[in-house]
PDB file of C-alpha atoms in Angstrom:
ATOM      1  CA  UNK A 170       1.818 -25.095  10.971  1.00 83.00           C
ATOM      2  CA  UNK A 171       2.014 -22.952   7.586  1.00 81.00           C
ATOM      3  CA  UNK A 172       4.376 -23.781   4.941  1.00 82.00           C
ATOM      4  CA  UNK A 173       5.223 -22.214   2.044  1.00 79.00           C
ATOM      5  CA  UNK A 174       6.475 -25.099  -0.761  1.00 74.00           C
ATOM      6  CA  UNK A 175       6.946 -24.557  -4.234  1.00 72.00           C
ATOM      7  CA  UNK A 176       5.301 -20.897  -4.271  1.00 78.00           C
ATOM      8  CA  UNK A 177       2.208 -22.587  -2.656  1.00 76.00           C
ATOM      9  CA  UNK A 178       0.859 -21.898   0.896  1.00 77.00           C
ATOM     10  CA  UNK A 179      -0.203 -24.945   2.279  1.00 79.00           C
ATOM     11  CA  UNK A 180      -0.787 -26.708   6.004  1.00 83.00           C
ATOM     12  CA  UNK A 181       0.406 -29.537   7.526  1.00 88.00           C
ATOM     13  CA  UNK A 182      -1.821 -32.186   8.348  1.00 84.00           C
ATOM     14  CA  UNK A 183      -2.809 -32.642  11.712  1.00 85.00           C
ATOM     15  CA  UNK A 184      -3.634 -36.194  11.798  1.00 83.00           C
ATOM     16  CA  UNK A 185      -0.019 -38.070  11.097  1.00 87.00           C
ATOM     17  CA  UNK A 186       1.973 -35.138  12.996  1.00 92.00           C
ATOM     18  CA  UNK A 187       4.350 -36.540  15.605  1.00 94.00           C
ATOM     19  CA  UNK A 188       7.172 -35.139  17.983  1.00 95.00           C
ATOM     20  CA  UNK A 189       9.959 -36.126  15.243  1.00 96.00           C
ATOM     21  CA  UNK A 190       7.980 -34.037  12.719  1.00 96.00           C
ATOM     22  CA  UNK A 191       7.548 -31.029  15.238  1.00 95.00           C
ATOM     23  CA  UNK A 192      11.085 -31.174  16.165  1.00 95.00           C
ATOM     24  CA  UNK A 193      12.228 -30.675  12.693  1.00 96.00           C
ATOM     25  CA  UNK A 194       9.763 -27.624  12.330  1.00 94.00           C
ATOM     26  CA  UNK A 195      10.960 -25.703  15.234  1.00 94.00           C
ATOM     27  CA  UNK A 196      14.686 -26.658  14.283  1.00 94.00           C
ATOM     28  CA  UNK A 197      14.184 -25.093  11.029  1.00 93.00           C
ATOM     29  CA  UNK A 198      12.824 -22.066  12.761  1.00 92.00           C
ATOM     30  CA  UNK A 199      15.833 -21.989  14.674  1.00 92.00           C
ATOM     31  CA  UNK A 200      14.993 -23.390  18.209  1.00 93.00           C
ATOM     32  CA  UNK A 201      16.382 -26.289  19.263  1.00 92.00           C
ATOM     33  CA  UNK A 202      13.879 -28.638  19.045  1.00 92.00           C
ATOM     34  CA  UNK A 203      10.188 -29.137  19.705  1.00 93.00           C
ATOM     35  CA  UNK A 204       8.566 -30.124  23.461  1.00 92.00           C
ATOM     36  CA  UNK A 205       5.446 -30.539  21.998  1.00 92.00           C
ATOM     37  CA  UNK A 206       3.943 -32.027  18.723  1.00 93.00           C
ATOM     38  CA  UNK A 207       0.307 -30.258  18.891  1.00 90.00           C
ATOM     39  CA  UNK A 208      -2.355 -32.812  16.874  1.00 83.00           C
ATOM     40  CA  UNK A 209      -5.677 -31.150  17.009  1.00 71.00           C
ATOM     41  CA  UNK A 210      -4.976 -27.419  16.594  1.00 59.00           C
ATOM     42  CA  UNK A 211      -7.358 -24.976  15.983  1.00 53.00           C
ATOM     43  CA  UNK A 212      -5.706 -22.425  13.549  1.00 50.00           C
ATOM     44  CA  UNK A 213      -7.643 -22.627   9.824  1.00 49.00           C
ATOM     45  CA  UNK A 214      -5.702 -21.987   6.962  1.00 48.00           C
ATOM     46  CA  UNK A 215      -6.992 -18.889   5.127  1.00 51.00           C
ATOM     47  CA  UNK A 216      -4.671 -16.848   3.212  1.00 49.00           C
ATOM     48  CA  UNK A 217      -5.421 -13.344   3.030  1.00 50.00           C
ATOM     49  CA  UNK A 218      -3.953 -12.717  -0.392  1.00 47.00           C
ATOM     50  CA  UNK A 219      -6.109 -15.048  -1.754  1.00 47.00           C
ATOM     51  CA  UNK A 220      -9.449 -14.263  -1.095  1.00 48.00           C
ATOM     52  CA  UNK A 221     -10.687 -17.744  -0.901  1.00 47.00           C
ATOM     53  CA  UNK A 222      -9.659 -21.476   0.402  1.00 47.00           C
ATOM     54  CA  UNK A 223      -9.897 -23.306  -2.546  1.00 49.00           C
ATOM     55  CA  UNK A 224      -7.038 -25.048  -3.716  1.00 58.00           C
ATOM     56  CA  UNK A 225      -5.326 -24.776  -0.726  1.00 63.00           C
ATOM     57  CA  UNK A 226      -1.939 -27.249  -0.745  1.00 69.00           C
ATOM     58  CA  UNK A 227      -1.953 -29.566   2.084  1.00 79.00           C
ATOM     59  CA  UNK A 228       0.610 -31.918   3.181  1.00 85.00           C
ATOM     60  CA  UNK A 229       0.099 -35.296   4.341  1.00 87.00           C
ATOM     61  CA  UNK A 230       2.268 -37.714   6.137  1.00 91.00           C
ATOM     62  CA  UNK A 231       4.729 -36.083   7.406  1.00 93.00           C
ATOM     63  CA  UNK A 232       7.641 -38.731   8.570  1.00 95.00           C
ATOM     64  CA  UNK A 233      10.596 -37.411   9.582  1.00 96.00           C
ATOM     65  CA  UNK A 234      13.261 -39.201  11.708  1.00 95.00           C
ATOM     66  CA  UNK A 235      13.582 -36.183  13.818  1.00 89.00           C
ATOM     67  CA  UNK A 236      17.065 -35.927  12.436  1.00 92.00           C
ATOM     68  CA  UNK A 237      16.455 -33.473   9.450  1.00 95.00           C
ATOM     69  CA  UNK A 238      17.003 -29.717   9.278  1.00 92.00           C
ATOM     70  CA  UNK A 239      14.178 -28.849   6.675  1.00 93.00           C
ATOM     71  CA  UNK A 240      10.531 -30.236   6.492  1.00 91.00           C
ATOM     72  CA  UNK A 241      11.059 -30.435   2.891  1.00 89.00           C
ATOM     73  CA  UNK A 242      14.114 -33.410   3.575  1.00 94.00           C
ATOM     74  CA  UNK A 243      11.053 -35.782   5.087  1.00 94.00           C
ATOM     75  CA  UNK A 244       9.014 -37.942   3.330  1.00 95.00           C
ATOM     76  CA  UNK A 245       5.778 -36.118   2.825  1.00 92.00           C
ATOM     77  CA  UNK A 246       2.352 -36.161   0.720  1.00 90.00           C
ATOM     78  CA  UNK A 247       1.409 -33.314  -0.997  1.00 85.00           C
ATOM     79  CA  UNK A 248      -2.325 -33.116  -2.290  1.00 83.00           C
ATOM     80  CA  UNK A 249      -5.187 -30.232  -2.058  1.00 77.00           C
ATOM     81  CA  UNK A 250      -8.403 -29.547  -0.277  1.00 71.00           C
ATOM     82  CA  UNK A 251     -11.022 -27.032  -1.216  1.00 65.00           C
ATOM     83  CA  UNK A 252     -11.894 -25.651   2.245  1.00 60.00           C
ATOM     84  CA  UNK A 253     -10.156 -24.550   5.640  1.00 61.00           C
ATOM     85  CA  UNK A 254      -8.033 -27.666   7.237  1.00 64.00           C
ATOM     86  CA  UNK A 255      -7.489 -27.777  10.894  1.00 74.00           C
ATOM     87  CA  UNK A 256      -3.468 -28.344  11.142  1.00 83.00           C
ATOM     88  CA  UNK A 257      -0.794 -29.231  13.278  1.00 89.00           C
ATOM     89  CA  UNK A 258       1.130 -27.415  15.350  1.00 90.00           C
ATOM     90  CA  UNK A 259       4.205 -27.131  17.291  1.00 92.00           C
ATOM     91  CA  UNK A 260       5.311 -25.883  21.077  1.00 92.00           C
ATOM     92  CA  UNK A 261       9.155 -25.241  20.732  1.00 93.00           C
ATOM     93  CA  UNK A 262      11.846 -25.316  23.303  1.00 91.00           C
ATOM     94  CA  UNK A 263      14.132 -22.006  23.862  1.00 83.00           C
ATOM     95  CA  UNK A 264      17.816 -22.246  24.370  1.00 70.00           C
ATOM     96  CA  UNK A 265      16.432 -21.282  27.998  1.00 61.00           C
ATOM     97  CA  UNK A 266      15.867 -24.406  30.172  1.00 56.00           C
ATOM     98  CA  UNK A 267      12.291 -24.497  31.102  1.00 53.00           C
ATOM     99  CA  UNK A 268      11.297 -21.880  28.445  1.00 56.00           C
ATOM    100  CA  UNK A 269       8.744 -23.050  25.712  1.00 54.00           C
ATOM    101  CA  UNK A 270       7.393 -20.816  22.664  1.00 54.00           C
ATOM    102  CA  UNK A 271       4.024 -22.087  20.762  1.00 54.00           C
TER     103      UNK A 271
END
Protein backbone atom coordinates (compact mmCIF):
# COMPACT_ATOMS: atom_id res chain seq x y z
CA UNK A 1 0.00 0.00 0.00
CA UNK A 2 1.40 3.42 -1.56
CA UNK A 3 0.39 6.66 -0.25
CA UNK A 4 0.97 9.85 -1.30
CA UNK A 5 0.93 12.42 2.03
CA UNK A 6 2.05 15.79 2.07
CA UNK A 7 3.72 15.68 -1.58
CA UNK A 8 5.71 12.63 -0.25
CA UNK A 9 5.41 9.00 -1.55
CA UNK A 10 5.61 6.83 1.21
CA UNK A 11 4.43 3.00 2.33
CA UNK A 12 2.56 1.73 4.90
CA UNK A 13 4.08 -0.39 7.32
CA UNK A 14 3.48 -3.87 7.20
CA UNK A 15 4.01 -4.86 10.67
CA UNK A 16 0.98 -2.96 12.73
CA UNK A 17 -1.50 -3.30 9.58
CA UNK A 18 -4.84 -4.79 10.61
CA UNK A 19 -8.35 -5.44 8.91
CA UNK A 20 -9.70 -1.95 10.40
CA UNK A 21 -6.72 -0.26 8.70
CA UNK A 22 -7.29 -2.20 5.31
CA UNK A 23 -10.88 -1.50 5.40
CA UNK A 24 -10.37 2.16 5.50
CA UNK A 25 -7.85 1.88 2.48
CA UNK A 26 -10.10 0.13 0.15
CA UNK A 27 -13.08 2.46 1.35
CA UNK A 28 -11.14 5.36 0.32
CA UNK A 29 -10.53 3.71 -2.99
CA UNK A 30 -14.06 3.35 -3.29
CA UNK A 31 -14.91 -0.37 -2.51
CA UNK A 32 -16.76 -1.15 0.22
CA UNK A 33 -14.53 -2.42 2.51
CA UNK A 34 -11.52 -4.70 2.79
CA UNK A 35 -11.75 -8.89 3.12
CA UNK A 36 -8.33 -9.03 3.68
CA UNK A 37 -5.62 -7.02 5.64
CA UNK A 38 -2.34 -8.48 3.77
CA UNK A 39 0.81 -8.27 6.55
CA UNK A 40 3.81 -9.58 4.80
CA UNK A 41 3.54 -8.32 1.20
CA UNK A 42 6.07 -8.44 -1.17
CA UNK A 43 5.76 -5.16 -3.25
CA UNK A 44 9.12 -2.74 -2.50
CA UNK A 45 8.65 0.74 -2.61
CA UNK A 46 10.76 2.29 -5.41
CA UNK A 47 9.61 5.32 -7.05
CA UNK A 48 10.53 5.71 -10.49
CA UNK A 49 10.73 9.48 -10.52
CA UNK A 50 13.15 9.37 -8.06
CA UNK A 51 15.90 7.45 -9.03
CA UNK A 52 16.76 6.19 -5.66
CA UNK A 53 15.10 4.90 -2.16
CA UNK A 54 16.51 7.12 0.12
CA UNK A 55 14.37 9.13 2.10
CA UNK A 56 11.54 7.28 1.39
CA UNK A 57 8.38 8.39 3.93
CA UNK A 58 7.05 5.51 5.75
CA UNK A 59 4.16 5.29 7.96
CA UNK A 60 3.95 3.51 11.09
CA UNK A 61 1.10 2.49 13.24
CA UNK A 62 -1.58 2.70 11.49
CA UNK A 63 -4.83 2.53 13.99
CA UNK A 64 -7.87 3.14 12.61
CA UNK A 65 -11.28 2.14 14.10
CA UNK A 66 -12.34 0.89 10.79
CA UNK A 67 -14.86 3.68 10.85
CA UNK A 68 -12.89 6.44 8.90
CA UNK A 69 -13.13 7.42 5.24
CA UNK A 70 -9.41 8.62 4.73
CA UNK A 71 -6.12 6.97 6.03
CA UNK A 72 -5.03 10.36 6.82
CA UNK A 73 -8.22 10.62 9.73
CA UNK A 74 -6.24 7.57 11.74
CA UNK A 75 -3.75 7.89 14.10
CA UNK A 76 -0.53 7.21 12.30
CA UNK A 77 3.46 7.57 12.59
CA UNK A 78 5.20 9.12 10.04
CA UNK A 79 9.12 8.66 9.95
CA UNK A 80 11.73 7.66 6.99
CA UNK A 81 13.88 4.78 5.94
CA UNK A 82 16.76 4.86 3.55
CA UNK A 83 16.10 1.63 1.60
CA UNK A 84 13.11 -0.44 0.01
CA UNK A 85 10.36 -1.41 2.88
CA UNK A 86 8.27 -4.43 2.41
CA UNK A 87 4.52 -2.98 3.04
CA UNK A 88 1.14 -3.84 3.64
CA UNK A 89 -1.40 -4.54 1.56
CA UNK A 90 -5.00 -4.87 1.05
CA UNK A 91 -7.58 -7.54 -0.77
CA UNK A 92 -10.86 -5.45 -1.24
CA UNK A 93 -14.40 -6.56 -1.52
CA UNK A 94 -16.54 -5.53 -4.81
CA UNK A 95 -20.08 -4.41 -4.56
CA UNK A 96 -20.38 -8.07 -6.13
CA UNK A 97 -20.97 -10.74 -3.42
CA UNK A 98 -18.16 -13.14 -3.58
CA UNK A 99 -15.99 -10.81 -5.75
CA UNK A 100 -12.55 -9.69 -4.22
CA UNK A 101 -9.91 -7.24 -5.97
CA UNK A 102 -6.11 -7.23 -4.50
Amino acid sequence: MEVLLAGKWGAIDRFTWQLTDAHVACKQLGFPGAELALRGATFILNPPFSGRTLDVQWVENVRCLGNESLLIECPLDLVFTSGPVLEAGAVCTSDETGKVFP
